[in-house]
Amino acid sequence: MIRHLPFSALALPLLASSAWAQATPATLKAAAEAVGLNIGIATNSFNVSNSAYATQAKNFNMVVCENEMKFDNTEGPIGTFKYNGGDAVSKFAADNGMKMRGHTFIWHSQSNTAQSAVKDRTSGLKVMRDHITAVGGHFKEKIYEWDVLNEITADGSGGLRGSFWRNNIGDDFGDSAFVIARRAVGENGYLYYNDYGADGVNTKSTSMLNLAKKWIAAGIPIDGIGLQSHLSAGIRKDDISANIKRFGEQNLRISMTEIDIKNATATDWSNLMTACLENFNCVSFVTWGLSDQNSWIGSNCGCLLFSGSSPTPKTNFIQALIDAMGKADPAIVAKRKEFAARKPGSVVGINRANLINTRKSPAGGLLGAASVPVFSVGGNTVVDAMGRNRPIAPNSPWASGLSIIAK
Ligand code: XIL
């Protein structure tokens, strides 16, 4: 039966049964490219080295490390960096013409190395600066979208979540993270804030929208919002679409970054894709894993597009996505392509004087990185290379080259 054929064999038989067969490209990747969308999976260095897995992974045009670029996987002990997992996945992406997301710089979880070194505002800013500067500097140019901040909004009533980052640095910790990230990765790479439970219009997503508006007004270099999209059957298309639209009104990109739909039907997949396609600013659609077999929520989740340890496509779900893309409004597709092509920094601009030089010194250190001051909105100090607080003053050597936004 067709469901046991390799995914690449799906194209012709299914195409013939489609009413818009002439216009609809035959594969997931081709259909996504036709509508200006990145379509991706979370993965890891072990899986991409397996040929059966890699064959199916090539049906996508974007990847993200499920764990290997998180804080604890890239830094430990503090000040010692390792990039092997991310490097292997990034090589797989480059070899196969895929884009890559970078997940994630600042999160309260899987960040024990950071947590034990962060004791107050100064040490918190220093740990943040050194991590983003090193990891961002290493992967710069290779990463299309960075999750600078992950899960910083509280559930329920909204507002910031308590975390070791926030509790030590203060409520402006995210401001510094974005500025440091832009300096570290240079002019390429869209900078995101990523969170869960904010897929539809609700208290949490409204709180995130208000935070993003505050950042934009203050010149904090955000480019987009990641909607993790950990969902269950019964997708509410109109609610999700309305939420994406209000971020589009701020010119913010939306990426669905960690999609899994527990016990999904083909209609659920179609509805989630359509919620994205209805909005010009929805640019990436990324599932959190390739096969149910490796899903973080369990191999019986019924939540991804493939199943089994040798990943087997769920052809009805994949076809539902292709069909939804075949029905995309051409006017929105054209607008998405124009919007997606805008450069990183388009929302608030890039202060090129702030970009640091991340060339390697002969000893392997980052030239320039040691003298990067830290910036925060609403604060009245910057932190110098030694982690000392220095007052912001006109022509301060500590603030040289930075745009400081005063209280
Ligand atoms: C999960 C991974 O999938 C698991 O393998 C790991 O044990 C824990 O983290 N939100 C995120 C992701 O931003 O990084 C999380 O990934 C899932 C929830």
XYZ file of C-alpha atoms and ligand atoms in Angstrom:
425
model
C 0.000 0.000 0.000
C 1.023 3.519 -0.621
C 1.507 4.353 3.039
C 4.488 2.028 3.139
C 6.217 3.548 0.147
C 9.089 5.939 0.685
C 7.825 9.479 0.858
C 9.489 10.400 -2.423
C 7.218 7.889 -4.170
C 4.108 9.745 -3.038
C 4.103 12.446 -5.562
C 2.461 11.150 -8.696
C -0.362 8.956 -7.427
C -1.592 11.543 -4.967
C -1.181 14.433 -7.315
C -3.571 12.842 -9.767
C -6.358 12.804 -7.198
C -6.004 16.471 -6.361
C -8.456 18.957 -7.861
C -5.663 21.527 -8.172
C -3.150 18.998 -9.367
C -1.783 21.271 -12.045
C -0.760 23.996 -9.647
C 0.116 22.023 -6.528
C 3.727 20.867 -6.284
C 4.130 17.210 -5.489
C 6.250 17.218 -2.363
C 6.042 18.865 1.019
C 9.199 20.847 0.431
C 8.247 21.995 -3.062
C 4.752 22.945 -1.895
C 6.216 24.950 0.998
C 8.698 26.722 -1.260
C 5.892 27.631 -3.664
C 4.071 29.458 -0.854
C 7.221 31.061 0.584
C 7.291 28.946 3.731
C 10.144 27.196 5.521
C 9.135 23.687 6.526
C 11.259 21.994 9.141
C 11.946 19.422 11.817
C 13.754 19.304 15.135
C 16.552 16.788 14.979
C 19.941 15.802 16.385
C 23.407 14.872 15.196
C 22.878 11.144 15.814
C 19.730 10.898 13.706
C 21.013 12.877 10.734
C 23.922 10.448 10.488
C 21.450 7.590 9.882
C 20.741 7.187 6.181
C 17.089 6.042 6.408
C 16.352 8.991 8.685
C 18.342 11.428 6.572
C 16.461 10.401 3.427
C 13.155 11.417 5.011
C 14.602 14.497 6.685
C 15.443 15.825 3.221
C 11.737 16.317 2.610
C 12.147 19.449 4.732
C 14.095 22.628 4.118
C 14.793 23.658 7.711
C 16.225 21.963 10.794
C 16.724 22.843 14.443
C 18.628 20.988 17.161
C 16.120 19.540 19.596
C 18.664 19.819 22.434
C 22.224 20.200 21.203
C 22.379 23.997 21.081
C 20.814 24.638 24.493
C 22.911 26.229 27.251
C 24.022 23.052 29.012
C 24.835 21.374 25.709
C 27.037 24.225 24.524
C 28.663 25.573 27.709
C 30.020 23.699 30.685
C 31.817 24.230 32.877
C 31.102 27.932 32.619
C 33.406 29.523 30.059
C 34.089 26.239 28.237
C 32.191 25.832 24.997
C 31.408 22.820 22.821
C 29.712 22.909 19.484
C 29.974 19.356 18.109
C 26.231 18.558 18.039
C 25.254 21.860 16.478
C 28.155 21.675 14.033
C 27.071 18.236 12.781
C 23.459 19.322 12.283
C 24.568 22.549 10.676
C 26.760 20.580 8.247
C 23.789 18.350 7.378
C 21.725 21.496 6.755
C 24.400 23.086 4.583
C 25.023 19.881 2.616
C 21.321 19.637 1.828
C 20.505 23.281 1.190
C 18.444 23.596 4.371
C 18.053 26.568 6.682
C 18.669 26.156 10.381
C 17.033 27.585 13.512
C 19.181 28.191 16.588
C 17.500 27.013 19.806
C 18.094 28.597 22.333
C 20.246 31.153 24.151
C 18.306 32.175 27.256
C 15.950 29.701 28.951
C 15.319 28.696 32.561
C 15.593 24.986 31.690
C 18.540 22.818 30.577
C 20.719 25.693 31.795
C 22.248 24.368 35.009
C 25.689 25.642 34.034
C 24.300 29.151 33.879
C 22.115 28.826 36.949
C 25.005 27.926 39.198
C 27.092 30.872 37.955
C 24.374 33.525 38.089
C 24.251 35.107 41.539
C 23.140 38.683 40.956
C 22.534 41.233 38.196
C 26.169 41.688 37.315
C 27.072 38.006 37.149
C 23.818 37.307 35.329
C 24.553 39.849 32.624
C 28.100 38.608 32.326
C 27.086 34.946 31.953
C 24.427 35.952 29.432
C 26.830 38.120 27.463
C 29.616 35.568 27.381
C 27.319 32.713 26.344
C 25.495 34.554 23.578
C 28.706 36.113 22.339
C 30.518 32.779 22.082
C 27.713 30.554 20.782
C 26.250 33.252 18.549
C 29.707 34.090 17.256
C 30.433 30.452 16.490
C 27.225 29.797 14.561
C 26.737 33.243 13.043
C 25.895 33.181 9.323
C 24.735 29.547 9.656
C 21.560 30.258 11.553
C 18.494 31.756 9.889
C 16.333 32.248 13.005
C 17.610 32.426 16.590
C 15.484 31.762 19.663
C 17.170 34.418 21.784
C 14.634 34.032 24.576
C 12.613 30.931 25.393
C 9.543 30.686 27.614
C 9.914 33.936 29.554
C 6.198 34.689 29.988
C 4.176 33.216 32.863
C 1.165 31.029 32.247
C -2.245 32.222 33.285
C -2.212 35.863 34.159
C 0.695 36.774 31.893
C 3.666 38.970 32.756
C 7.183 37.653 33.113
C 7.798 34.185 34.504
C 10.072 33.931 37.528
C 13.410 32.397 36.586
C 17.016 32.615 37.688
C 17.670 34.985 34.797
C 14.870 37.364 35.680
C 15.226 37.095 39.438
C 18.937 37.954 39.332
C 19.218 40.383 36.438
C 15.855 42.091 36.671
C 12.861 42.469 34.385
C 15.000 43.932 31.609
C 17.066 40.734 31.135
C 15.434 40.115 27.772
C 16.362 43.560 26.499
C 20.029 42.841 27.044
C 19.721 39.388 25.509
C 18.418 40.758 22.224
C 21.019 43.492 22.016
C 23.859 41.134 22.835
C 22.529 38.633 20.302
C 22.417 41.182 17.493
C 25.942 42.228 18.299
C 27.127 38.628 18.404
C 25.508 37.234 15.264
C 25.957 40.282 13.104
C 23.527 41.348 10.419
C 22.293 37.865 9.510
C 19.886 35.853 11.598
C 16.382 36.814 12.657
C 16.046 37.242 16.418
C 13.055 35.592 18.096
C 11.284 35.266 21.382
C 9.773 31.745 21.536
C 7.060 30.480 23.911
C 4.317 27.890 24.375
C 0.630 28.190 25.181
C 0.479 31.398 23.182
C -0.727 29.957 19.896
C -4.227 31.420 20.004
C -5.464 34.741 21.362
C -5.207 34.464 25.152
C -3.797 36.224 28.200
C -0.310 34.855 27.599
C -0.114 35.767 23.922
C -1.521 39.221 24.687
C 1.143 39.714 27.331
C 3.776 38.661 24.786
C 2.389 41.059 22.205
C 2.571 43.919 24.691
C 6.142 43.008 25.576
C 7.083 42.914 21.894
C 5.494 46.330 21.356
C 7.521 47.696 24.261
C 10.698 46.264 22.767
C 9.965 47.697 19.354
C 9.244 51.147 20.806
C 12.556 50.982 22.695
C 14.614 49.854 19.703
C 15.283 46.366 21.033
C 16.194 44.291 17.965
C 13.438 41.677 17.869
C 12.441 40.219 14.499
C 9.918 37.577 15.377
C 7.877 35.489 17.740
C 8.080 31.709 17.892
C 4.814 29.979 18.635
C 5.900 26.566 19.884
C 2.578 24.963 18.888
C 2.571 21.984 21.244
C -1.055 21.206 20.559
C -3.728 18.519 20.723
C -6.390 17.374 18.287
C -9.120 19.954 17.705
C -7.001 22.754 16.198
C -8.769 26.112 16.356
C -7.706 27.588 13.063
C -9.439 30.941 13.368
C -8.107 31.610 16.874
C -4.515 30.832 15.851
C -4.857 32.810 12.633
C -6.199 35.858 14.509
C -3.260 35.677 16.915
C -0.677 35.527 14.119
C -2.375 38.478 12.435
C -1.946 40.807 15.414
C 1.799 40.138 15.496
C 1.857 40.838 11.751
C 0.430 44.279 12.488
C 3.732 44.938 14.300
C 5.705 43.581 11.328
C 6.829 40.661 13.457
C 7.592 37.330 11.853
C 5.819 34.300 13.229
C 7.379 30.867 13.139
C 5.572 27.794 14.374
C 8.665 26.363 15.999
C 7.910 23.124 17.851
C 4.750 21.709 16.341
C 3.293 18.500 17.626
C -0.445 17.770 17.629
C -1.382 14.960 20.000
C -3.721 12.435 18.387
C -3.962 14.613 15.301
C -6.265 14.079 12.352
C -5.547 15.186 8.805
C -7.995 18.042 9.380
C -5.933 19.231 12.350
C -2.791 19.377 10.216
C -4.660 21.149 7.455
C -6.163 23.659 9.892
C -2.833 24.488 11.527
C -1.170 24.977 8.143
C -4.080 27.122 6.955
C -3.866 29.335 10.066
C -0.262 29.993 9.058
C -0.987 30.469 5.354
C -3.742 32.997 6.018
C -1.070 35.379 7.304
C 1.741 36.967 5.307
C 3.959 37.100 8.401
C 3.882 33.351 9.124
C 7.184 32.226 7.623
C 8.223 28.875 9.167
C 6.372 25.657 10.054
C 8.595 23.325 12.096
C 7.575 20.029 13.722
C 9.259 18.984 16.983
C 10.832 15.825 15.626
C 10.452 13.753 12.484
C 8.834 10.565 13.770
C 6.504 9.864 16.699
C 9.077 7.276 17.696
C 11.422 10.019 18.921
C 8.878 12.525 20.180
C 9.579 14.066 23.579
C 5.960 13.395 24.529
C 6.112 9.674 23.772
C 6.162 7.340 20.796
C 2.398 6.816 20.970
C 1.619 10.547 20.768
C 0.199 10.420 17.236
C 1.620 13.912 17.014
C 4.101 14.128 14.124
C 4.147 13.516 10.375
C 6.114 10.237 10.432
C 6.060 7.137 12.614
C 8.401 4.278 13.374
C 12.114 3.994 14.046
C 12.773 3.880 10.325
C 10.631 6.953 9.745
C 7.556 6.152 7.672
C 5.488 9.017 6.300
C 1.881 9.423 7.361
C 0.821 10.066 3.812
C -2.667 11.345 4.603
C -1.295 14.015 6.942
C 1.415 15.056 4.531
C -1.046 15.238 1.688
C -3.371 17.350 3.861
C -0.512 19.847 4.272
C 0.270 19.826 0.553
C -3.403 20.333 -0.278
C -3.702 23.216 2.204
C -0.666 24.851 0.586
C -2.230 24.297 -2.821
C -5.181 26.400 -1.708
C -3.087 29.317 -0.430
C -4.244 32.771 -1.495
C -1.760 33.964 -4.168
C -1.938 37.552 -2.920
C -0.859 36.484 0.587
C 1.844 34.245 -0.889
C 3.268 37.206 -2.805
C 3.172 39.349 0.315
C 4.837 36.605 2.390
C 7.661 36.283 -0.109
C 8.285 40.014 -0.045
C 8.046 40.129 3.751
C 10.231 37.066 4.339
C 12.950 38.552 2.129
C 13.286 41.619 4.361
C 16.585 41.617 6.148
C 17.080 40.834 9.827
C 16.745 44.006 11.845
C 14.020 45.404 9.610
C 11.630 45.964 12.503
C 13.813 48.344 14.502
C 16.959 48.714 12.375
C 20.543 47.660 13.037
C 23.133 49.922 14.590
C 26.173 48.686 12.698
C 28.541 50.416 15.061
C 27.330 47.960 17.693
C 28.298 44.803 15.872
C 31.297 43.175 17.472
C 34.238 41.618 15.818
C 34.068 37.888 16.402
C 37.219 36.953 14.499
C 39.168 34.331 16.408
C 42.429 35.297 18.053
C 45.376 32.923 17.540
C 44.653 31.545 21.014
C 41.105 30.730 19.969
C 39.404 33.503 21.938
C 37.060 35.973 20.364
C 38.712 39.250 19.462
C 36.713 42.117 20.784
C 34.346 40.019 22.831
C 36.056 40.759 26.108
C 35.334 44.439 25.789
C 31.650 44.162 24.986
C 29.637 46.132 27.457
C 26.130 45.059 28.298
C 23.150 47.165 27.507
C 19.769 47.305 29.132
C 16.723 49.424 28.676
C 15.587 51.255 31.744
C 18.838 50.696 33.579
C 21.353 53.404 34.268
C 24.483 51.325 34.111
C 26.277 49.072 31.716
C 28.441 46.157 32.779
C 32.013 46.287 31.602
C 34.328 43.478 30.591
C 35.166 42.706 34.179
C 31.525 42.489 35.135
C 31.626 45.842 36.925
C 28.673 48.177 36.768
C 29.624 51.475 35.137
C 27.397 54.500 34.988
C 26.143 55.508 31.596
C 27.592 58.885 30.780
C 28.032 60.729 27.499
C 31.246 59.569 25.854
C 31.735 56.881 28.473
C 34.397 54.491 27.223
C 32.276 51.648 28.581
C 29.352 52.689 26.446
C 31.393 53.483 23.385
C 29.676 52.374 20.210
C 26.448 51.505 21.966
C 23.083 53.138 21.749
C 22.029 53.414 25.333
C 18.368 53.875 25.902
C 17.910 55.719 29.150
C 15.162 55.078 31.630
C 12.491 19.278 24.971
C 13.157 18.164 24.183
O 12.301 17.783 23.151
C 13.466 17.000 25.094
O 14.240 16.032 24.402
C 14.231 17.462 26.322
O 14.398 16.388 27.208
C 13.506 18.577 27.016
O 13.260 19.632 26.090
N 9.917 23.684 24.849
C 11.145 23.894 24.261
C 11.971 22.733 23.868
O 11.490 25.038 23.973
O 13.349 23.011 23.955
C 11.642 21.502 24.673
O 12.375 20.404 24.134
C 10.167 21.253 24.643
C 9.403 22.402 25.222
